[in-house]
PDB file of C-alpha atoms and ligand atoms in Angstrom:
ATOM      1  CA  UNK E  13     -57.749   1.781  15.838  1.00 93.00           C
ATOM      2  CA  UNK E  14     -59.169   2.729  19.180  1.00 97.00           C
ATOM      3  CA  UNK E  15     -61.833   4.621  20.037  1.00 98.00           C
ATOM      4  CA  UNK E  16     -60.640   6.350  23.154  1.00 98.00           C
ATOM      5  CA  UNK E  17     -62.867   7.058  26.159  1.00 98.00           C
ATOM      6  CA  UNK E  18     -62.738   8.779  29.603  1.00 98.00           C
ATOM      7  CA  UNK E  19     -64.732   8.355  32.129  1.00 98.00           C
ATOM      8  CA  UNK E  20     -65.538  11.313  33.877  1.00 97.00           C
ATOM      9  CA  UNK E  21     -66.964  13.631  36.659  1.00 96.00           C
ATOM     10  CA  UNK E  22     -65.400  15.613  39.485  1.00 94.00           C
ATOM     11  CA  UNK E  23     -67.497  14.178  42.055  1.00 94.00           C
ATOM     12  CA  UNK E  24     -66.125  11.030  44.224  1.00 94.00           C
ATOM     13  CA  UNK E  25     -68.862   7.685  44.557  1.00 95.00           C
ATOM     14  CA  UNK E  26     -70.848   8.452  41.337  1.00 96.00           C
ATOM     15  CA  UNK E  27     -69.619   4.960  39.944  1.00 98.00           C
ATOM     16  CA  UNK E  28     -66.893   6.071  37.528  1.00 98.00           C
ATOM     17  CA  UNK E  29     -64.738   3.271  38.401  1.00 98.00           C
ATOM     18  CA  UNK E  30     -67.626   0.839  38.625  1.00 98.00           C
ATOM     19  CA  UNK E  31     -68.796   1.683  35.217  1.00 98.00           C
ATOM     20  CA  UNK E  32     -64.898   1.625  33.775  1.00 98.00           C
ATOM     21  CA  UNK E  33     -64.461  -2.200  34.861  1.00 98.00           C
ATOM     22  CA  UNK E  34     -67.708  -3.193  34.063  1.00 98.00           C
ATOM     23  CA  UNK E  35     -68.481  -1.490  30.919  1.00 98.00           C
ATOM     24  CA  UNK E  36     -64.462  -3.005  29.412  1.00 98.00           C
ATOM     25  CA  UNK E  37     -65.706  -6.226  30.643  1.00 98.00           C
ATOM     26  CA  UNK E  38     -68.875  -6.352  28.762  1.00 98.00           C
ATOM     27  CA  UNK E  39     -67.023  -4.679  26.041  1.00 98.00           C
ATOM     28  CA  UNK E  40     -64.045  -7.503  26.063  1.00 98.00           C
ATOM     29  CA  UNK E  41     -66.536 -10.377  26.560  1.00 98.00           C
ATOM     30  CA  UNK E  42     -68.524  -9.232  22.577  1.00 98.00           C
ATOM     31  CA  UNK E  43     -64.861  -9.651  21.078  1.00 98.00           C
ATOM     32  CA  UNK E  44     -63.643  -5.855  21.486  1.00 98.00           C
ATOM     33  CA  UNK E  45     -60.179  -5.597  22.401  1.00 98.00           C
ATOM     34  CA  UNK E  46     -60.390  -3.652  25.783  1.00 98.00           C
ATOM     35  CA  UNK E  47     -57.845  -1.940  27.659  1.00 98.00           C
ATOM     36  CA  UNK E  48     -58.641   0.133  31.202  1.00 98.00           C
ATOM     37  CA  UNK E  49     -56.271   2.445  32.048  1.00 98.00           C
ATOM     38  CA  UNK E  50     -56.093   3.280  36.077  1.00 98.00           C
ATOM     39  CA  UNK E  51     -55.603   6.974  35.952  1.00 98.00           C
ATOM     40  CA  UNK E  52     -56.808   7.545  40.121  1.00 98.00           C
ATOM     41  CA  UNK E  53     -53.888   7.107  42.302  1.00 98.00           C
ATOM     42  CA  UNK E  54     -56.606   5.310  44.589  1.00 97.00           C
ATOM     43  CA  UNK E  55     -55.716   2.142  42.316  1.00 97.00           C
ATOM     44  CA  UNK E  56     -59.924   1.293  42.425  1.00 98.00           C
ATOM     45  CA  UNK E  57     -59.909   0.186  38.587  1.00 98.00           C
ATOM     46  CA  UNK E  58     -56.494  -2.156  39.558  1.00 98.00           C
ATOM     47  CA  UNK E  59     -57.928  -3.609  42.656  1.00 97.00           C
ATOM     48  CA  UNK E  60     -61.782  -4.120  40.919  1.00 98.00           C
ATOM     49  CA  UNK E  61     -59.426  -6.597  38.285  1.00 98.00           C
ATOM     50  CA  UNK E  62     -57.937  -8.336  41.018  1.00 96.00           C
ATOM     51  CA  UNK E  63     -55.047  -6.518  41.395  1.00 95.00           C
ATOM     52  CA  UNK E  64     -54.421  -5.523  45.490  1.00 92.00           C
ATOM     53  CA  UNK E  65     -51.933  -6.472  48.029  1.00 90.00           C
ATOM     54  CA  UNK E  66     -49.480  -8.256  47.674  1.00 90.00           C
ATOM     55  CA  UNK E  67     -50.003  -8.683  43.792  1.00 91.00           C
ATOM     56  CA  UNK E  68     -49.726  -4.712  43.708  1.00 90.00           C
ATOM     57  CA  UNK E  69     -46.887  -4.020  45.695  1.00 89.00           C
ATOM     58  CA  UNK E  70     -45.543  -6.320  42.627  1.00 91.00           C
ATOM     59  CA  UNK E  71     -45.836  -4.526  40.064  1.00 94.00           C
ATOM     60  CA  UNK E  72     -43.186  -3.611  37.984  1.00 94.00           C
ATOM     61  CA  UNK E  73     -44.933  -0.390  35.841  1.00 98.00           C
ATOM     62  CA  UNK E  74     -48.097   1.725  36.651  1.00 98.00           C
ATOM     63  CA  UNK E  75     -49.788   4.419  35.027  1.00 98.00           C
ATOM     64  CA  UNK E  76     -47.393   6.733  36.956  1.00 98.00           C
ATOM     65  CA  UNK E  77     -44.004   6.088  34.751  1.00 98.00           C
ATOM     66  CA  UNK E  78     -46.137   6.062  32.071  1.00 98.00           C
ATOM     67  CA  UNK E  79     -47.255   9.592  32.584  1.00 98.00           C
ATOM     68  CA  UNK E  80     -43.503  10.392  33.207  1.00 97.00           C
ATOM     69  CA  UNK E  81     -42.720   9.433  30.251  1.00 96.00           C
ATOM     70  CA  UNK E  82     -40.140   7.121  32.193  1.00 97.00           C
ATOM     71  CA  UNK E  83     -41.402   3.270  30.613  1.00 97.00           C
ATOM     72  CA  UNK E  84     -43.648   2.854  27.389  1.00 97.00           C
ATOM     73  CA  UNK E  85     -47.338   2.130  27.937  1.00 98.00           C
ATOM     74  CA  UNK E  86     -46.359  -1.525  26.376  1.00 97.00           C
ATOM     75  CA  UNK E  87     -44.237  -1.951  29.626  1.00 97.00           C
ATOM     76  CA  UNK E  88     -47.023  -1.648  32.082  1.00 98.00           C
ATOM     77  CA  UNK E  89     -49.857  -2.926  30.520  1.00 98.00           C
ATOM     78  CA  UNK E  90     -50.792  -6.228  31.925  1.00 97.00           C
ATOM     79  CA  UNK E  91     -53.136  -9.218  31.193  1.00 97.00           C
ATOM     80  CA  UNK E  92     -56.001  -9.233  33.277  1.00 97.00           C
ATOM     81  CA  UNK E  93     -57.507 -12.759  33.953  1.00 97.00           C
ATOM     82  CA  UNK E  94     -60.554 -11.570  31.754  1.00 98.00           C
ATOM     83  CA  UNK E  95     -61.159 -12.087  28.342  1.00 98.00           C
ATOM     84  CA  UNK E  96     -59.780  -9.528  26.071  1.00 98.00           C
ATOM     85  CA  UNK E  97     -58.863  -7.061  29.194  1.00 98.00           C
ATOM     86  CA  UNK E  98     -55.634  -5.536  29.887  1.00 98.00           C
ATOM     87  CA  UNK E  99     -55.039  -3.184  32.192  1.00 98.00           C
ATOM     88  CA  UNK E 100     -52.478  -0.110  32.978  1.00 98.00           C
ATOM     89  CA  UNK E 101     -52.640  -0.417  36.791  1.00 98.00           C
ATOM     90  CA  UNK E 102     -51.960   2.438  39.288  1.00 98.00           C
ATOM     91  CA  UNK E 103     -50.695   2.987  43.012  1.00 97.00           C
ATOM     92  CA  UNK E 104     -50.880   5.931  45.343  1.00 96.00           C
ATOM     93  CA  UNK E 105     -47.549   7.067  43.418  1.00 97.00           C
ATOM     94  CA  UNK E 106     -49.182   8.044  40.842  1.00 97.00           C
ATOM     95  CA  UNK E 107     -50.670  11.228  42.996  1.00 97.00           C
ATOM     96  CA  UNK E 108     -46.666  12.672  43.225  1.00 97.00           C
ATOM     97  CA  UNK E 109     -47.569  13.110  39.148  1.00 97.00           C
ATOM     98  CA  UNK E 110     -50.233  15.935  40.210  1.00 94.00           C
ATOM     99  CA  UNK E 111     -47.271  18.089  41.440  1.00 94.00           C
ATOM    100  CA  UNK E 112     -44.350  16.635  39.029  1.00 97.00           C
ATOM    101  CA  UNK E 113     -46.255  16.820  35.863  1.00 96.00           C
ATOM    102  CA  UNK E 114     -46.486  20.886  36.645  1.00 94.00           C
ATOM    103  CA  UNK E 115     -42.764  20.857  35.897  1.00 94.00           C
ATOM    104  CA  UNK E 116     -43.494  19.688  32.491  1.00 95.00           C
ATOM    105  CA  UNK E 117     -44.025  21.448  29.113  1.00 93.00           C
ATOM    106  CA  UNK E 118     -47.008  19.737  27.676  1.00 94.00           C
ATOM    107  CA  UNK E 119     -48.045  19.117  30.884  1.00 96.00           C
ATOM    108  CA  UNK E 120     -51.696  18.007  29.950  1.00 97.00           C
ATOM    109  CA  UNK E 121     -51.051  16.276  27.346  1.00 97.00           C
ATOM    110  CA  UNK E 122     -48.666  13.631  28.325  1.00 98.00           C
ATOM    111  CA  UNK E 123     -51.218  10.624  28.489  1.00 98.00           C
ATOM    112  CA  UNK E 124     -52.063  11.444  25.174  1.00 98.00           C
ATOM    113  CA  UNK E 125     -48.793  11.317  23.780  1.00 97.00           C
ATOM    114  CA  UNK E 126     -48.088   7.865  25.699  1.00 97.00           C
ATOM    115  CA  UNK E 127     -51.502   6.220  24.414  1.00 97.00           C
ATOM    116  CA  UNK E 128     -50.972   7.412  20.589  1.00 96.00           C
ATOM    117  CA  UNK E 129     -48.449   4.595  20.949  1.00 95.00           C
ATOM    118  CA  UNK E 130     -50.472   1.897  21.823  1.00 97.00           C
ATOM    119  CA  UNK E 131     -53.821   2.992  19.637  1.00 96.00           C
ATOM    120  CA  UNK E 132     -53.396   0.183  17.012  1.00 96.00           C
ATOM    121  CA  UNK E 133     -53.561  -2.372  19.872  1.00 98.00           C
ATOM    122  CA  UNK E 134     -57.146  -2.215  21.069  1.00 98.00           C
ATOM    123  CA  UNK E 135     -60.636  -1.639  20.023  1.00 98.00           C
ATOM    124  CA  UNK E 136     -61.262   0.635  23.150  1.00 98.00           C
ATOM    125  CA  UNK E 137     -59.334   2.198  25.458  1.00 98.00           C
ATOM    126  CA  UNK E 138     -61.411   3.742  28.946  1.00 98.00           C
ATOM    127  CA  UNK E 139     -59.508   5.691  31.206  1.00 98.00           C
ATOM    128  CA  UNK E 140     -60.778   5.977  34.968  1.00 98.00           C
ATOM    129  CA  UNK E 141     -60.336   9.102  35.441  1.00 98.00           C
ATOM    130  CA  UNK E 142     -59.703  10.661  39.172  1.00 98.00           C
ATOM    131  CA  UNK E 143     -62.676  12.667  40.713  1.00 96.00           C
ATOM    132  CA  UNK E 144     -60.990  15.958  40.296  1.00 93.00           C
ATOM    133  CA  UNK E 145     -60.562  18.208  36.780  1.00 92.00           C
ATOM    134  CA  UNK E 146     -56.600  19.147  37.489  1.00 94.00           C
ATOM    135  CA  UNK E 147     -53.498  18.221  35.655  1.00 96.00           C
ATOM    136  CA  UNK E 148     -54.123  14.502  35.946  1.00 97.00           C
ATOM    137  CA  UNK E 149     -58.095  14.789  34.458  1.00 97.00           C
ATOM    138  CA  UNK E 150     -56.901  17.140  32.035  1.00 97.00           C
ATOM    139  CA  UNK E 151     -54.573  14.568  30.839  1.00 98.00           C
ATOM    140  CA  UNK E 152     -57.453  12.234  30.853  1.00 98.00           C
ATOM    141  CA  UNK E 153     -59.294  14.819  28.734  1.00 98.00           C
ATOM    142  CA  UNK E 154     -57.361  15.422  26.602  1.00 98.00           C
ATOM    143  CA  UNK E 155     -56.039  11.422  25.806  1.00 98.00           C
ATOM    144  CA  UNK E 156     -59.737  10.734  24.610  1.00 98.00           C
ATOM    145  CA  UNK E 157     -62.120  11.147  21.670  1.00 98.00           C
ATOM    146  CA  UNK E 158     -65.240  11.215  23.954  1.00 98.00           C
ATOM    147  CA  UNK E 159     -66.166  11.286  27.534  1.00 98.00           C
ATOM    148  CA  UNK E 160     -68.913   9.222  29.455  1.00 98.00           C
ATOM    149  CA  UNK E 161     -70.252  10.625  32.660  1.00 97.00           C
ATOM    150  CA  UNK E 162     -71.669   8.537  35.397  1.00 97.00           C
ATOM    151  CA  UNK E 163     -74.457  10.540  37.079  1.00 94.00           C
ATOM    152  CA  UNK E 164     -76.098   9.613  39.862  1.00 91.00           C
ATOM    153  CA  UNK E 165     -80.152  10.305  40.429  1.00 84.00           C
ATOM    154  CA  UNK E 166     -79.797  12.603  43.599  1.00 82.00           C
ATOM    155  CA  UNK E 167     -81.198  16.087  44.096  1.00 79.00           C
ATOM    156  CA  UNK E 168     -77.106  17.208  44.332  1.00 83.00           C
ATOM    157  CA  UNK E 169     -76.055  15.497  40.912  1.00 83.00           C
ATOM    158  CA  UNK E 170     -76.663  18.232  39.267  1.00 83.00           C
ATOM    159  CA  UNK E 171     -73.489  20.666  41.001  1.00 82.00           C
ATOM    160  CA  UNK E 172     -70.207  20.140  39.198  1.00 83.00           C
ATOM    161  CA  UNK E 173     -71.711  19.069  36.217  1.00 86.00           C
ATOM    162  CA  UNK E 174     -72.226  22.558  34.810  1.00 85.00           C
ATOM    163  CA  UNK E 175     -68.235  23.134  35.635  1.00 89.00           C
ATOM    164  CA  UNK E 176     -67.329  19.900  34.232  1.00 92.00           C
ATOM    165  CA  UNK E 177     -68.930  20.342  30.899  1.00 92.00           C
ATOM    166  CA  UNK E 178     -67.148  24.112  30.947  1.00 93.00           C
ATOM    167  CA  UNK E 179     -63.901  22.401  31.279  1.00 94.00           C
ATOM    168  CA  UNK E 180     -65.012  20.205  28.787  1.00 96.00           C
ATOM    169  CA  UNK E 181     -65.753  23.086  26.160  1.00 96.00           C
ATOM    170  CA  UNK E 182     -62.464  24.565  27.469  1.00 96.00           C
ATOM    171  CA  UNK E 183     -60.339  21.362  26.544  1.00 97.00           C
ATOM    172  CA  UNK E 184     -62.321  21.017  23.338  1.00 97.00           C
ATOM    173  CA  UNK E 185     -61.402  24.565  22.512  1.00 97.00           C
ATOM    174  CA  UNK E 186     -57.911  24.797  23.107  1.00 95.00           C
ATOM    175  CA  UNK E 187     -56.379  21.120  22.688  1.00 96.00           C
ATOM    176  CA  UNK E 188     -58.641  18.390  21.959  1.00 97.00           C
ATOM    177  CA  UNK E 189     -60.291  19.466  19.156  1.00 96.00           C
ATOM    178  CA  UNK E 190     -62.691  16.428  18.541  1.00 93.00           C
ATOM    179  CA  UNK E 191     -63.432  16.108  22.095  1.00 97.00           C
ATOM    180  CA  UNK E 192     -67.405  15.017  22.646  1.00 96.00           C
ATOM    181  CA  UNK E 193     -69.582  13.875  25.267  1.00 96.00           C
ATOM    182  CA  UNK E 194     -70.500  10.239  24.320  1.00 97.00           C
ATOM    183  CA  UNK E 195     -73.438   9.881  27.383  1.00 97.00           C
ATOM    184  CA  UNK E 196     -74.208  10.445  30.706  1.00 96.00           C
ATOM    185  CA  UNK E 197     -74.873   7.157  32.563  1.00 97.00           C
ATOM    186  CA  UNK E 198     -77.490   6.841  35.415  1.00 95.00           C
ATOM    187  CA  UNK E 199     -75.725   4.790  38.227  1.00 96.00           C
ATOM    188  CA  UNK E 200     -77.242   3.708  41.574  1.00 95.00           C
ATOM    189  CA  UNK E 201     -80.697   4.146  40.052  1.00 94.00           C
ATOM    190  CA  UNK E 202     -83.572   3.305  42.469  1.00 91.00           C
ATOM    191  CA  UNK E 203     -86.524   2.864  40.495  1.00 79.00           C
ATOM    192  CA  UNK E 204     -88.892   2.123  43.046  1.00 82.00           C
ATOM    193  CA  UNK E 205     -87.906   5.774  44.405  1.00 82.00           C
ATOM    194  CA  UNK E 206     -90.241   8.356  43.840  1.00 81.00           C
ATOM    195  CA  UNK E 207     -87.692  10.790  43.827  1.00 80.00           C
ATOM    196  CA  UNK E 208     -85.206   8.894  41.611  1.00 82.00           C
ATOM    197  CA  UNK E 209     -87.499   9.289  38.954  1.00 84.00           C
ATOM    198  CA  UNK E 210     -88.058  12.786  39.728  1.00 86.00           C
ATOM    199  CA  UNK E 211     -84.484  13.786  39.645  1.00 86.00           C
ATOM    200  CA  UNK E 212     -83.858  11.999  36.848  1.00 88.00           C
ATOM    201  CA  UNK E 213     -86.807  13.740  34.938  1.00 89.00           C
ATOM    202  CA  UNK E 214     -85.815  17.277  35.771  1.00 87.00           C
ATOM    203  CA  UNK E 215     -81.768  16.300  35.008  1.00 88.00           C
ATOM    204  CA  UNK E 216     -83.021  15.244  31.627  1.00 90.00           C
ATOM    205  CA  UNK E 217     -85.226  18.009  30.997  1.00 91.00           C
ATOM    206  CA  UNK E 218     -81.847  20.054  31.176  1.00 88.00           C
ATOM    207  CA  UNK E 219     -80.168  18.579  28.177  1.00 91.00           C
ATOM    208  CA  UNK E 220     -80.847  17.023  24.681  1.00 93.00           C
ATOM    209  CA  UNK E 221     -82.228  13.552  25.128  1.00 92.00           C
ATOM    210  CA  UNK E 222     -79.635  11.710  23.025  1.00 93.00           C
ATOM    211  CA  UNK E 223     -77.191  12.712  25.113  1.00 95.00           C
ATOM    212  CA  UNK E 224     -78.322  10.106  27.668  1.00 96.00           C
ATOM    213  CA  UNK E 225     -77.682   6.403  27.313  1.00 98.00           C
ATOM    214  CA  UNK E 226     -80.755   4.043  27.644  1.00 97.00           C
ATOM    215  CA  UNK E 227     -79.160   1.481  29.694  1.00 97.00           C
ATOM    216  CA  UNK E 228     -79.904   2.987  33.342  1.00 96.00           C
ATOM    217  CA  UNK E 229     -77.674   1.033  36.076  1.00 97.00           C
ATOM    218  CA  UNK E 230     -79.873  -0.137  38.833  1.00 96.00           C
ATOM    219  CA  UNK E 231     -78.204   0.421  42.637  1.00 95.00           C
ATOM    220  CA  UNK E 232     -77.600  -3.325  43.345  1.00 95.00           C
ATOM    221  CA  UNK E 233     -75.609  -5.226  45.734  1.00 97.00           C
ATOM    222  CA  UNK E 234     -74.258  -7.458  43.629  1.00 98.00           C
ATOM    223  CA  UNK E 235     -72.520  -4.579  41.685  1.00 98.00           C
ATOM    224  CA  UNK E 236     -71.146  -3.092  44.849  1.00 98.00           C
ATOM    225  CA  UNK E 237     -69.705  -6.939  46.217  1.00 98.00           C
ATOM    226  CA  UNK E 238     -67.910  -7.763  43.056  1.00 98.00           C
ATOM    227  CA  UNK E 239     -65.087  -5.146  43.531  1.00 97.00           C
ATOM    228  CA  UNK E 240     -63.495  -6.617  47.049  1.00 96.00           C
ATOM    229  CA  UNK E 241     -63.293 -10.305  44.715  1.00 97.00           C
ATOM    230  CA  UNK E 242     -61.431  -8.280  42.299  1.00 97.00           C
ATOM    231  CA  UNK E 243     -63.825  -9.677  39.549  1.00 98.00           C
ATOM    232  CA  UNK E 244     -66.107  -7.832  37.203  1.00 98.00           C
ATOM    233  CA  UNK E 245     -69.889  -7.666  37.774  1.00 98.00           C
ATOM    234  CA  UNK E 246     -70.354  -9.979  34.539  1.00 98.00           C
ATOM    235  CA  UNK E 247     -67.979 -12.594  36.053  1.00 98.00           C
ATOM    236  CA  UNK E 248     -68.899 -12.352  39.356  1.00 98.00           C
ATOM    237  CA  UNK E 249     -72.621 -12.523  39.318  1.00 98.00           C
ATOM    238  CA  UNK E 250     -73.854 -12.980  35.375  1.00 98.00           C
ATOM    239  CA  UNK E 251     -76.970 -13.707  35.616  1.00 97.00           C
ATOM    240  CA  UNK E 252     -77.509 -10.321  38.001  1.00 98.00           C
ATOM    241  CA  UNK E 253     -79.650  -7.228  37.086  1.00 97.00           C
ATOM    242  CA  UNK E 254     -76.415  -5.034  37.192  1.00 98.00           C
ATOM    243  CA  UNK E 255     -74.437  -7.648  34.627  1.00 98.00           C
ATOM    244  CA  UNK E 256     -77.926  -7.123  32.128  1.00 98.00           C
ATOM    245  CA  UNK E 257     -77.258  -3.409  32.746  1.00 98.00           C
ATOM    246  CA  UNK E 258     -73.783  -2.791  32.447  1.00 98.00           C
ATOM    247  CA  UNK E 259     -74.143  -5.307  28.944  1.00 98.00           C
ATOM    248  CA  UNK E 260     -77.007  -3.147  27.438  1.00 98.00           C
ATOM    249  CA  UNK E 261     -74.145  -0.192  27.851  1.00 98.00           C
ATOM    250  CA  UNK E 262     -71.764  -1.739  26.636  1.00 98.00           C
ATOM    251  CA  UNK E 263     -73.904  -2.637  23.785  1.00 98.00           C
ATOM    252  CA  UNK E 264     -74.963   0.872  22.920  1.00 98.00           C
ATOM    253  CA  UNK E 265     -71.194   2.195  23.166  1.00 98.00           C
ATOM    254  CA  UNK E 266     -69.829  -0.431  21.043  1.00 98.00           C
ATOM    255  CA  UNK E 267     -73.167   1.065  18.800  1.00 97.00           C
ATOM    256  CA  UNK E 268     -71.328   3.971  18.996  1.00 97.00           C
ATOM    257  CA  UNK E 269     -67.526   3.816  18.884  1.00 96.00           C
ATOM    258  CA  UNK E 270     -68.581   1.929  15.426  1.00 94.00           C
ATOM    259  CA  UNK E 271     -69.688   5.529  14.042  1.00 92.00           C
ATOM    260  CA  UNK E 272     -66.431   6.944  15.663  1.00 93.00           C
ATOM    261  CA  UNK E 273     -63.897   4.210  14.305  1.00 89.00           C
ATOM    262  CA  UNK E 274     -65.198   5.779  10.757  1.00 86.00           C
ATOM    263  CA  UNK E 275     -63.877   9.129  11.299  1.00 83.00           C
ATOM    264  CA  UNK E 276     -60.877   8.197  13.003  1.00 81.00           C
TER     265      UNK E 276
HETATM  266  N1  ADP S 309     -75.035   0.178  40.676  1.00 87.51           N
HETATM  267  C1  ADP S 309     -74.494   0.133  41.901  1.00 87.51           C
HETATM  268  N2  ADP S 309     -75.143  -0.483  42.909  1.00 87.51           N
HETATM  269  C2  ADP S 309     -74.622  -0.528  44.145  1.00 87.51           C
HETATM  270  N3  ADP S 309     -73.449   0.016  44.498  1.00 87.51           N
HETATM  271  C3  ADP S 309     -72.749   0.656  43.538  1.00 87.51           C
HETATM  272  C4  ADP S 309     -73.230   0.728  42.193  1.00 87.51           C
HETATM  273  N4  ADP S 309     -72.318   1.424  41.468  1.00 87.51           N
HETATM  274  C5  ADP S 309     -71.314   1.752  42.308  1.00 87.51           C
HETATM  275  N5  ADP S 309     -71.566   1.289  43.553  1.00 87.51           N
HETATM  276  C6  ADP S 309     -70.715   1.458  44.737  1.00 87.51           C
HETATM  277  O1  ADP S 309     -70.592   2.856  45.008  1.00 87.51           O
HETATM  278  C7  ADP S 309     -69.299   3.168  45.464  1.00 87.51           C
HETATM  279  C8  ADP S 309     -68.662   4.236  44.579  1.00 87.51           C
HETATM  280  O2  ADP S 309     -68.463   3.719  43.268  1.00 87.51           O
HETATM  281  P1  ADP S 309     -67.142   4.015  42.449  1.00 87.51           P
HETATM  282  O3  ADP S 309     -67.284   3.322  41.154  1.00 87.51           O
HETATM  283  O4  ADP S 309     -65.933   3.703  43.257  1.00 87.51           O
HETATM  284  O5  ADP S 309     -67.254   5.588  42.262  1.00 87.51           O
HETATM  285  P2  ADP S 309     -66.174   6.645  41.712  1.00 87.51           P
HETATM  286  O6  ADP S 309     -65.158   5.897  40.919  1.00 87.51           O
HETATM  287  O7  ADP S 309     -66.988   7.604  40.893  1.00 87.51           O
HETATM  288  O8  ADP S 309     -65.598   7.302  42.925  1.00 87.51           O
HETATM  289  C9  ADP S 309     -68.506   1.870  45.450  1.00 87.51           C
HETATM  290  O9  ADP S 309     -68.501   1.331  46.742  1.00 87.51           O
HETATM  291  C10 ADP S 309     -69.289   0.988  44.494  1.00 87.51           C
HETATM  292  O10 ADP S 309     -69.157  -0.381  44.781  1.00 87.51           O
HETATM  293 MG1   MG S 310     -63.047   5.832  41.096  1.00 87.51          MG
END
């Protein structure tokens, strides 16, 4: 059954959607059944699997009549061309949910209901969440077992977080009982920075220590080509320090979803 995971934080650029295609690559390349499910009407996570144009406009079923409740997950899921990686894809429709979903009784919890569905299907499921915490993130929250946040090492990381991990308790309190924090992530990490390290140092100093992953993601530009050739960073350059990083992640979350499957 699958361990469900969102990746979050309210802040735009922090390398959500980097570390959602990269991380269920990884994941899909050790044998895990992986599905990404686009949940930013920005379409990022589609177009990073090779998804854009033309082959977008295409598409039958997105995220968005999923959320509806209008199609079952099963009907707009697709294959990607990577092993073991499907995909629930998304367009700019899926912002008209934001206002529609208001409208709805269970509101927040529509995702969830959808993805129950399809739980016996995969080994992991990582939703991409949007960079905001309204309807559609709550949904996100409340879908998953744990979150994974993506922080970046810069003196301004640090505002939102305190807001996201309220909402967080908040979600955990009232709806998503089981709801954890499974890491933070460092993305973009410059270790040659002096101030990198520094950031990082005091952000840690602010939290318990296993609450960070080891795996740090260095900034590389490998990492930031791959998206615009719609592959993966462990497909498009494998033998580059970002594919090593985003594979020692996935590593220590498949580490941990293990312990999770247990109590599911
Ligand atoms: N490790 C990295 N090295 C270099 N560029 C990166 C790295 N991670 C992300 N980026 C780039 O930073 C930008 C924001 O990343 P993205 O994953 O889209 O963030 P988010 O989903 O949080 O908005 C993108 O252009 C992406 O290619
Ligand atoms: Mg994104």
């Amino acid at each position: 059954m699958a361990v469900i995971i969102s990746i979050v934080n309210q802040k735009g650029g922090v390398a959500k959607t980097t570390t959602a295609v990269n991380l269920g690559a990884a994941l899909g390349n050790m044998g895990k059944r992986v599905l990404i499910v686009d949940l930013d009407p920005q379409g990022n996570a589609t177009a990073g699997l090779g998804i854009s144009g033309g082959a977008k406009r295409e598409l039958e079923h997105t995220t968005y009549d999923v959320i509806m409740g209008e199609v079952r997950p099963a009907d707009a899921i697709i294959k990607t061309e990577f092993k073991n990686l499907s995909l629930m894809p998304s367009t700019q429709t899926l912002a008209e949910a934001e206002i529609k979903l208001l409208r709805f009784e269970n509101k927040n919890m529509q995702l969830k209901k959808e993805i129950l569905q399809i739980r016996e299907d995969y080994d992991i499921i990582i939703i991409d969440c949007l960079p905001s915490l309204g309807v559609l993130a709550l949904n996100g929250l409340n879908a998953c077992d744990r979150i994974i946040i993506p922080m970046q090492c810069e003196p301004y990381s640090l505002e939102g977080v305190a807001e996201l991990i309220a909402t967080v308790k908040r979600v955990k309190k009232s709806s998503n009982r089981n709801l954890q924090i499974m890491g933070i992530v460092f993305t973009m990490v410059d270790s040659k920075l002096r101030v990198n390290r520094e950031v990082m140092r005091s952000i840690k100093s602010k939290f318990p220590e296993d609450l960070f992953f080891n795996a740090e993601i260095p900034r590389n530009v490998r990492i930031a080509e791959a998206p615009s050739h719609g592959e993966p960073i462990t497909y498009y350059d494998p033998g580059s320090k970002g594919a090593d990083a985003y594979i020692r992640l996935a590593k220590e979350v498949a580490r941990k979803c293990k312990a999770i499957e247990e109590m599911l």
